[in-house]
PDB file of C-alpha atoms and ligand atoms in Angstrom:
ATOM      1  CA  MET A   1    -113.079 162.058  18.917  1.00  0.00           C
ATOM      2  CA  THR A   2    -110.528 159.736  17.323  1.00  0.00           C
ATOM      3  CA  HIS A   3    -109.163 156.888  19.415  1.00  0.00           C
ATOM      4  CA  PRO A   4    -105.411 156.284  19.584  1.00  0.00           C
ATOM      5  CA  SER A   5    -104.453 152.917  18.081  1.00  0.00           C
ATOM      6  CA  THR A   6    -103.598 149.721  19.973  1.00  0.00           C
ATOM      7  CA  ILE A   7    -100.232 149.503  21.728  1.00  0.00           C
ATOM      8  CA  ALA A   8     -99.913 145.853  20.627  1.00  0.00           C
ATOM      9  CA  ASP A   9     -97.844 146.464  17.496  1.00  0.00           C
ATOM     10  CA  ARG A  10     -95.991 149.631  18.486  1.00  0.00           C
ATOM     11  CA  PRO A  11     -92.210 149.449  19.124  1.00  0.00           C
ATOM     12  CA  ALA A  12     -90.948 149.772  22.726  1.00  0.00           C
ATOM     13  CA  THR A  13     -89.346 153.122  21.860  1.00  0.00           C
ATOM     14  CA  GLU A  14     -92.846 154.562  21.285  1.00  0.00           C
ATOM     15  CA  LEU A  15     -94.113 153.128  24.567  1.00  0.00           C
ATOM     16  CA  GLY A  16     -91.552 154.566  26.989  1.00  0.00           C
ATOM     17  CA  GLY A  17     -88.786 151.974  26.619  1.00  0.00           C
ATOM     18  CA  ARG A  18     -88.366 148.456  27.980  1.00  0.00           C
ATOM     19  CA  ARG A  19     -88.995 149.437  31.620  1.00  0.00           C
ATOM     20  CA  SER A  20     -92.256 151.202  30.788  1.00  0.00           C
ATOM     21  CA  VAL A  21     -95.411 149.770  32.293  1.00  0.00           C
ATOM     22  CA  LEU A  22     -96.781 149.298  28.761  1.00  0.00           C
ATOM     23  CA  VAL A  23     -93.855 147.165  27.574  1.00  0.00           C
ATOM     24  CA  ARG A  24     -93.920 145.118  30.799  1.00  0.00           C
ATOM     25  CA  GLN A  25     -97.659 144.570  30.323  1.00  0.00           C
ATOM     26  CA  ILE A  26     -97.239 143.344  26.741  1.00  0.00           C
ATOM     27  CA  ALA A  27     -94.533 140.885  27.936  1.00  0.00           C
ATOM     28  CA  ASP A  28     -96.910 139.386  30.552  1.00  0.00           C
ATOM     29  CA  HIS A  29     -99.794 139.254  28.052  1.00  0.00           C
ATOM     30  CA  THR A  30     -97.566 137.376  25.575  1.00  0.00           C
ATOM     31  CA  ARG A  31     -96.628 134.899  28.321  1.00  0.00           C
ATOM     32  CA  LEU A  32    -100.330 134.425  29.118  1.00  0.00           C
ATOM     33  CA  ASP A  33    -101.078 133.745  25.458  1.00  0.00           C
ATOM     34  CA  GLN A  34     -98.412 130.985  25.456  1.00  0.00           C
ATOM     35  CA  LEU A  35     -99.916 129.426  28.603  1.00  0.00           C
ATOM     36  CA  LEU A  36    -103.441 129.483  27.135  1.00  0.00           C
ATOM     37  CA  HIS A  37    -102.126 127.629  24.077  1.00  0.00           C
ATOM     38  CA  GLU A  38    -100.482 125.087  26.408  1.00  0.00           C
ATOM     39  CA  LEU A  39    -103.790 124.652  28.254  1.00  0.00           C
ATOM     40  CA  ASP A  40    -105.588 123.711  25.050  1.00  0.00           C
ATOM     41  CA  GLY A  41    -106.398 119.983  24.967  1.00  0.00           C
ATOM     42  CA  THR A  42    -104.990 119.163  28.433  1.00  0.00           C
ATOM     43  CA  THR A  43    -106.874 117.121  31.060  1.00  0.00           C
ATOM     44  CA  GLY A  44    -106.454 116.013  34.699  1.00  0.00           C
ATOM     45  CA  ASP A  45    -103.123 116.676  36.438  1.00  0.00           C
ATOM     46  CA  ALA A  46    -101.505 118.218  33.335  1.00  0.00           C
ATOM     47  CA  GLN A  47    -104.373 120.705  33.076  1.00  0.00           C
ATOM     48  CA  ARG A  48    -104.163 121.569  36.775  1.00  0.00           C
ATOM     49  CA  ALA A  49    -100.419 122.198  36.450  1.00  0.00           C
ATOM     50  CA  VAL A  50    -100.902 124.660  33.562  1.00  0.00           C
ATOM     51  CA  LEU A  51    -103.812 126.317  35.382  1.00  0.00           C
ATOM     52  CA  ARG A  52    -101.613 126.897  38.438  1.00  0.00           C
ATOM     53  CA  ARG A  53     -99.094 128.690  36.201  1.00  0.00           C
ATOM     54  CA  VAL A  54    -101.929 130.750  34.704  1.00  0.00           C
ATOM     55  CA  ASP A  55    -103.105 131.623  38.252  1.00  0.00           C
ATOM     56  CA  ARG A  56     -99.650 132.672  39.391  1.00  0.00           C
ATOM     57  CA  LEU A  57     -99.327 134.978  36.413  1.00  0.00           C
ATOM     58  CA  VAL A  58    -102.788 136.510  36.145  1.00  0.00           C
ATOM     59  CA  PHE A  59    -103.736 137.092  39.786  1.00  0.00           C
ATOM     60  CA  SER A  60    -100.596 138.995  40.781  1.00  0.00           C
ATOM     61  CA  HIS A  61    -100.658 140.851  37.432  1.00  0.00           C
ATOM     62  CA  ALA A  62    -104.309 141.924  37.801  1.00  0.00           C
ATOM     63  CA  PHE A  63    -104.094 142.654  41.512  1.00  0.00           C
ATOM     64  CA  ALA A  64    -101.210 145.081  40.915  1.00  0.00           C
ATOM     65  CA  GLU A  65    -103.182 146.710  38.086  1.00  0.00           C
ATOM     66  CA  GLU A  66    -106.086 147.310  40.431  1.00  0.00           C
ATOM     67  CA  VAL A  67    -103.884 148.717  43.194  1.00  0.00           C
ATOM     68  CA  VAL A  68    -101.414 150.772  41.114  1.00  0.00           C
ATOM     69  CA  LEU A  69    -102.643 151.419  37.552  1.00  0.00           C
ATOM     70  CA  TRP A  70    -106.417 151.824  37.569  1.00  0.00           C
ATOM     71  CA  PRO A  71    -106.361 154.599  40.228  1.00  0.00           C
ATOM     72  CA  VAL A  72    -103.982 156.523  37.896  1.00  0.00           C
ATOM     73  CA  LEU A  73    -106.281 155.942  34.908  1.00  0.00           C
ATOM     74  CA  ARG A  74    -109.246 157.218  36.913  1.00  0.00           C
ATOM     75  CA  ARG A  75    -107.244 160.330  37.772  1.00  0.00           C
ATOM     76  CA  VAL A  76    -105.959 161.200  34.294  1.00  0.00           C
ATOM     77  CA  LEU A  77    -108.882 160.199  32.024  1.00  0.00           C
ATOM     78  CA  PRO A  78    -112.332 161.806  32.168  1.00  0.00           C
ATOM     79  CA  ASP A  79    -113.972 158.421  31.455  1.00  0.00           C
ATOM     80  CA  GLY A  80    -111.406 156.480  33.549  1.00  0.00           C
ATOM     81  CA  ALA A  81    -114.063 155.242  35.989  1.00  0.00           C
ATOM     82  CA  GLU A  82    -116.109 153.556  33.225  1.00  0.00           C
ATOM     83  CA  LEU A  83    -113.041 152.105  31.520  1.00  0.00           C
ATOM     84  CA  THR A  84    -111.647 150.613  34.705  1.00  0.00           C
ATOM     85  CA  THR A  85    -115.044 149.263  35.817  1.00  0.00           C
ATOM     86  CA  GLN A  86    -115.116 147.188  32.616  1.00  0.00           C
ATOM     87  CA  VAL A  87    -111.716 145.555  33.312  1.00  0.00           C
ATOM     88  CA  GLU A  88    -112.528 145.125  37.009  1.00  0.00           C
ATOM     89  CA  ARG A  89    -115.648 143.175  35.952  1.00  0.00           C
ATOM     90  CA  GLU A  90    -113.447 140.935  33.803  1.00  0.00           C
ATOM     91  CA  HIS A  91    -110.999 140.394  36.691  1.00  0.00           C
ATOM     92  CA  GLN A  92    -113.935 139.561  38.976  1.00  0.00           C
ATOM     93  CA  GLU A  93    -115.243 136.995  36.497  1.00  0.00           C
ATOM     94  CA  VAL A  94    -111.763 135.411  36.258  1.00  0.00           C
ATOM     95  CA  ASN A  95    -111.723 135.118  40.078  1.00  0.00           C
ATOM     96  CA  ASP A  96    -115.194 133.510  40.049  1.00  0.00           C
ATOM     97  CA  LEU A  97    -114.350 131.099  37.202  1.00  0.00           C
ATOM     98  CA  ILE A  98    -111.073 129.859  38.718  1.00  0.00           C
ATOM     99  CA  ALA A  99    -112.699 129.461  42.148  1.00  0.00           C
ATOM    100  CA  GLU A 100    -115.502 127.450  40.468  1.00  0.00           C
ATOM    101  CA  LEU A 101    -113.006 125.333  38.503  1.00  0.00           C
ATOM    102  CA  GLU A 102    -111.173 124.494  41.745  1.00  0.00           C
ATOM    103  CA  ARG A 103    -114.475 123.169  43.162  1.00  0.00           C
ATOM    104  CA  THR A 104    -115.387 121.213  40.013  1.00  0.00           C
ATOM    105  CA  PRO A 105    -114.162 117.577  39.755  1.00  0.00           C
ATOM    106  CA  ASP A 106    -112.211 116.411  36.689  1.00  0.00           C
ATOM    107  CA  ASP A 107    -115.074 114.250  35.359  1.00  0.00           C
ATOM    108  CA  ASP A 108    -117.684 117.013  35.653  1.00  0.00           C
ATOM    109  CA  PRO A 109    -118.924 117.960  32.159  1.00  0.00           C
ATOM    110  CA  ARG A 110    -119.254 121.624  33.220  1.00  0.00           C
ATOM    111  CA  ARG A 111    -115.453 121.969  33.278  1.00  0.00           C
ATOM    112  CA  THR A 112    -115.206 122.421  29.511  1.00  0.00           C
ATOM    113  CA  ALA A 113    -117.627 125.372  29.493  1.00  0.00           C
ATOM    114  CA  LEU A 114    -115.882 126.964  32.506  1.00  0.00           C
ATOM    115  CA  LEU A 115    -112.484 126.650  30.827  1.00  0.00           C
ATOM    116  CA  ASP A 116    -113.764 128.015  27.503  1.00  0.00           C
ATOM    117  CA  ARG A 117    -115.274 131.006  29.264  1.00  0.00           C
ATOM    118  CA  LEU A 118    -112.051 131.577  31.258  1.00  0.00           C
ATOM    119  CA  VAL A 119    -109.944 131.677  28.079  1.00  0.00           C
ATOM    120  CA  THR A 120    -112.460 134.042  26.410  1.00  0.00           C
ATOM    121  CA  VAL A 121    -112.523 136.494  29.346  1.00  0.00           C
ATOM    122  CA  LEU A 122    -108.734 136.492  29.710  1.00  0.00           C
ATOM    123  CA  ARG A 123    -108.320 137.266  26.005  1.00  0.00           C
ATOM    124  CA  GLU A 124    -110.986 140.010  26.122  1.00  0.00           C
ATOM    125  CA  ASP A 125    -109.249 141.561  29.127  1.00  0.00           C
ATOM    126  CA  VAL A 126    -105.941 141.769  27.225  1.00  0.00           C
ATOM    127  CA  ARG A 127    -107.683 143.340  24.210  1.00  0.00           C
ATOM    128  CA  ASP A 128    -109.465 145.938  26.373  1.00  0.00           C
ATOM    129  CA  GLU A 129    -106.163 146.910  27.978  1.00  0.00           C
ATOM    130  CA  GLU A 130    -103.957 146.966  24.870  1.00  0.00           C
ATOM    131  CA  ASP A 131    -106.567 148.466  22.506  1.00  0.00           C
ATOM    132  CA  GLU A 132    -108.520 150.840  24.785  1.00  0.00           C
ATOM    133  CA  LEU A 133    -106.953 151.684  28.150  1.00  0.00           C
ATOM    134  CA  PHE A 134    -103.219 151.705  27.472  1.00  0.00           C
ATOM    135  CA  PRO A 135    -103.277 153.790  24.263  1.00  0.00           C
ATOM    136  CA  ARG A 136    -105.142 156.458  26.255  1.00  0.00           C
ATOM    137  CA  LEU A 137    -102.638 156.196  29.127  1.00  0.00           C
ATOM    138  CA  ARG A 138     -99.769 156.590  26.616  1.00  0.00           C
ATOM    139  CA  GLU A 139    -101.345 159.847  25.401  1.00  0.00           C
ATOM    140  CA  ARG A 140    -101.563 161.245  28.923  1.00  0.00           C
ATOM    141  CA  LEU A 141     -98.218 160.220  30.456  1.00  0.00           C
ATOM    142  CA  ASP A 142     -94.655 160.981  29.369  1.00  0.00           C
ATOM    143  CA  ASP A 143     -91.943 158.292  29.140  1.00  0.00           C
ATOM    144  CA  ARG A 144     -90.608 158.957  32.630  1.00  0.00           C
ATOM    145  CA  ALA A 145     -94.045 158.594  34.208  1.00  0.00           C
ATOM    146  CA  LEU A 146     -94.623 155.329  32.281  1.00  0.00           C
ATOM    147  CA  ARG A 147     -91.323 153.943  33.599  1.00  0.00           C
ATOM    148  CA  ARG A 148     -92.101 155.018  37.154  1.00  0.00           C
ATOM    149  CA  LEU A 149     -95.464 153.315  36.901  1.00  0.00           C
ATOM    150  CA  GLY A 150     -93.780 150.233  35.431  1.00  0.00           C
ATOM    151  CA  TRP A 151     -91.513 149.980  38.450  1.00  0.00           C
ATOM    152  CA  ALA A 152     -94.371 150.455  40.950  1.00  0.00           C
ATOM    153  CA  TRP A 153     -96.592 147.936  39.184  1.00  0.00           C
ATOM    154  CA  ALA A 154     -93.816 145.290  39.027  1.00  0.00           C
ATOM    155  CA  VAL A 155     -92.956 145.735  42.735  1.00  0.00           C
ATOM    156  CA  VAL A 156     -96.603 145.372  43.811  1.00  0.00           C
ATOM    157  CA  ALA A 157     -97.101 142.362  41.500  1.00  0.00           C
ATOM    158  CA  ARG A 158     -94.203 140.617  43.259  1.00  0.00           C
ATOM    159  CA  VAL A 159     -96.001 140.838  46.625  1.00  0.00           C
ATOM    160  CA  SER A 160     -99.546 140.255  45.343  1.00  0.00           C
ATOM    161  CA  PRO A 161    -101.823 137.214  45.813  1.00  0.00           C
ATOM    162  CA  THR A 162    -101.462 134.316  43.360  1.00  0.00           C
ATOM    163  CA  ARG A 163    -104.883 132.712  43.822  1.00  0.00           C
ATOM    164  CA  PRO A 164    -108.536 133.680  43.362  1.00  0.00           C
ATOM    165  CA  HIS A 165    -110.144 135.823  46.088  1.00  0.00           C
ATOM    166  CA  PRO A 166    -113.613 136.593  44.735  1.00  0.00           C
ATOM    167  CA  THR A 167    -114.941 138.518  47.750  1.00  0.00           C
ATOM    168  CA  VAL A 168    -112.057 141.009  48.094  1.00  0.00           C
ATOM    169  CA  ALA A 169    -112.731 144.564  46.830  1.00  0.00           C
ATOM    170  CA  ARG A 170    -111.335 145.189  43.335  1.00  0.00           C
ATOM    171  CA  ARG A 171    -110.505 148.765  44.415  1.00  0.00           C
ATOM    172  CA  PRO A 172    -108.415 150.391  47.144  1.00  0.00           C
ATOM    173  CA  PRO A 173    -108.327 150.409  50.052  1.00  0.00           C
ATOM    174  CA  GLY A 174    -109.709 146.852  50.482  1.00  0.00           C
ATOM    175  CA  ASN A 175    -107.467 145.207  47.886  1.00  0.00           C
ATOM    176  CA  ALA A 176    -104.359 147.089  49.061  1.00  0.00           C
ATOM    177  CA  LEU A 177    -105.027 146.245  52.730  1.00  0.00           C
ATOM    178  CA  SER A 178    -105.643 142.533  52.156  1.00  0.00           C
ATOM    179  CA  GLY A 179    -102.988 142.119  49.449  1.00  0.00           C
ATOM    180  CA  LEU A 180     -99.992 141.427  51.642  1.00  0.00           C
ATOM    181  CA  PRO A 181    -101.562 138.881  54.056  1.00  0.00           C
ATOM    182  CA  LEU A 182    -103.250 137.081  51.134  1.00  0.00           C
ATOM    183  CA  SER A 183     -99.984 137.079  49.199  1.00  0.00           C
ATOM    184  CA  VAL A 184     -98.130 135.470  52.129  1.00  0.00           C
ATOM    185  CA  LEU A 185    -100.855 132.815  52.497  1.00  0.00           C
ATOM    186  CA  ASP A 186    -101.100 132.136  48.737  1.00  0.00           C
ATOM    187  CA  ARG A 187     -97.352 131.888  48.248  1.00  0.00           C
ATOM    188  CA  GLY A 188     -97.113 129.643  51.319  1.00  0.00           C
ATOM    189  CA  ARG A 189     -99.691 127.359  49.698  1.00  0.00           C
ATOM    190  CA  ASP A 190     -97.812 127.449  46.370  1.00  0.00           C
ATOM    191  CA  HIS A 191     -94.722 126.296  48.248  1.00  0.00           C
ATOM    192  CA  LEU A 192     -96.593 123.522  50.113  1.00  0.00           C
ATOM    193  CA  ASP A 193     -98.514 122.315  47.048  1.00  0.00           C
ATOM    194  CA  ALA A 194     -95.244 121.948  45.137  1.00  0.00           C
ATOM    195  CA  ARG A 195     -94.206 119.555  47.945  1.00  0.00           C
ATOM    196  CA  ALA A 196     -97.575 117.811  48.302  1.00  0.00           C
ATOM    197  CA  GLY A 197     -95.869 114.427  48.839  1.00  0.00           C
ATOM    198  CA  LEU A 198     -94.277 115.547  52.135  1.00  0.00           C
ATOM    199  CA  PRO A 199     -96.085 114.604  55.371  1.00  0.00           C
ATOM    200  CA  GLY A 200     -98.462 117.342  56.545  1.00  0.00           C
ATOM    201  CA  ALA A 201     -98.069 119.481  53.416  1.00  0.00           C
ATOM    202  CA  ARG A 202    -101.649 118.993  52.217  1.00  0.00           C
ATOM    203  CA  ALA A 203    -103.143 119.664  55.665  1.00  0.00           C
ATOM    204  CA  ALA A 204    -101.004 122.784  56.086  1.00  0.00           C
ATOM    205  CA  SER A 205    -102.075 124.057  52.648  1.00  0.00           C
ATOM    206  CA  ALA A 206    -105.736 123.478  53.539  1.00  0.00           C
ATOM    207  CA  LEU A 207    -105.228 125.415  56.783  1.00  0.00           C
ATOM    208  CA  LEU A 208    -103.708 128.358  54.879  1.00  0.00           C
ATOM    209  CA  ALA A 209    -106.675 128.236  52.466  1.00  0.00           C
ATOM    210  CA  ARG A 210    -109.075 128.543  55.423  1.00  0.00           C
ATOM    211  CA  LEU A 211    -107.067 131.476  56.810  1.00  0.00           C
ATOM    212  CA  ALA A 212    -107.178 133.188  53.401  1.00  0.00           C
ATOM    213  CA  GLY A 213    -110.964 132.699  53.407  1.00  0.00           C
ATOM    214  CA  LEU A 214    -111.144 134.512  56.763  1.00  0.00           C
ATOM    215  CA  VAL A 215    -108.934 137.404  55.540  1.00  0.00           C
ATOM    216  CA  GLU A 216    -111.080 137.717  52.387  1.00  0.00           C
ATOM    217  CA  ARG A 217    -114.230 138.190  54.403  1.00  0.00           C
ATOM    218  CA  THR A 218    -112.962 140.848  56.839  1.00  0.00           C
ATOM    219  CA  PRO A 219    -114.624 144.269  56.467  1.00  0.00           C
ATOM    220  CA  ALA A 220    -111.194 145.808  55.659  1.00  0.00           C
ATOM    221  CA  ALA A 221    -110.726 143.492  52.645  1.00  0.00           C
ATOM    222  CA  ARG A 222    -114.158 144.443  51.253  1.00  0.00           C
ATOM    223  CA  HIS A 223    -113.754 148.179  51.853  1.00  0.00           C
ATOM    224  CA  GLY A 224    -113.912 150.159  48.590  1.00  0.00           C
ATOM    225  CA  ASP A 225    -115.868 147.457  46.740  1.00  0.00           C
ATOM    226  CA  THR A 226    -118.307 148.677  44.064  1.00  0.00           C
ATOM    227  CA  PRO A 227    -121.672 147.119  43.042  1.00  0.00           C
ATOM    228  CA  ALA A 228    -120.146 146.100  39.658  1.00  0.00           C
ATOM    229  CA  THR A 229    -117.813 143.559  41.283  1.00  0.00           C
ATOM    230  CA  HIS A 230    -119.515 142.878  44.629  1.00  0.00           C
ATOM    231  CA  ARG A 231    -119.812 139.221  45.717  1.00  0.00           C
TER     232      ARG A 231
HETATM  233 FE1  FE2 B   1    -102.758 143.484  31.987  1.00  0.00          FE
END
């Protein structure tokens, strides 16, 4: 069986147009690549600021993939389950690495290895999607279906969590059920952390973090989890 070629260098007209899920994906992946270049060589507060922008992009992006796109891939491709398990493993590792980085102080020598691994996994995830999964999806879906999926994925990404939640299921229904409460808590923290100088902002953000930890551990949030990504 011959594999269809990567979507990375194909024009938008071959991928369903600018509203297609494939074109929207490439735009986010390009943005991620820019952020990873910005991250290179940073330390301390500057590094944390870039990492927060990486988090805001990748967690909502990946969460919406897991809720909207991977179930479609599993339905339309005979080997969809294997293909999506591979990218779910990568998403799980990104969750674990960012959570670990948040616990690791600036002067800890392990930070460099954690960051290097994070950049490697994020780049591998993009390659798996653009070179393996999305070319196969393009073969199976017509332009209209790709645009419909693009709309659904973008809407879900806008209301998805923006921070790591390693114990949540990477598959429905757990991720779909916990997505909205975690999104509200994460975005509340984003808002508070941007105003960290205001009285009470740090304490309120810490409280929201504890609440998110409780949501993450509810049976509903873990429902649908598979051994490949279980924590
Ligand atoms: Fe993606």
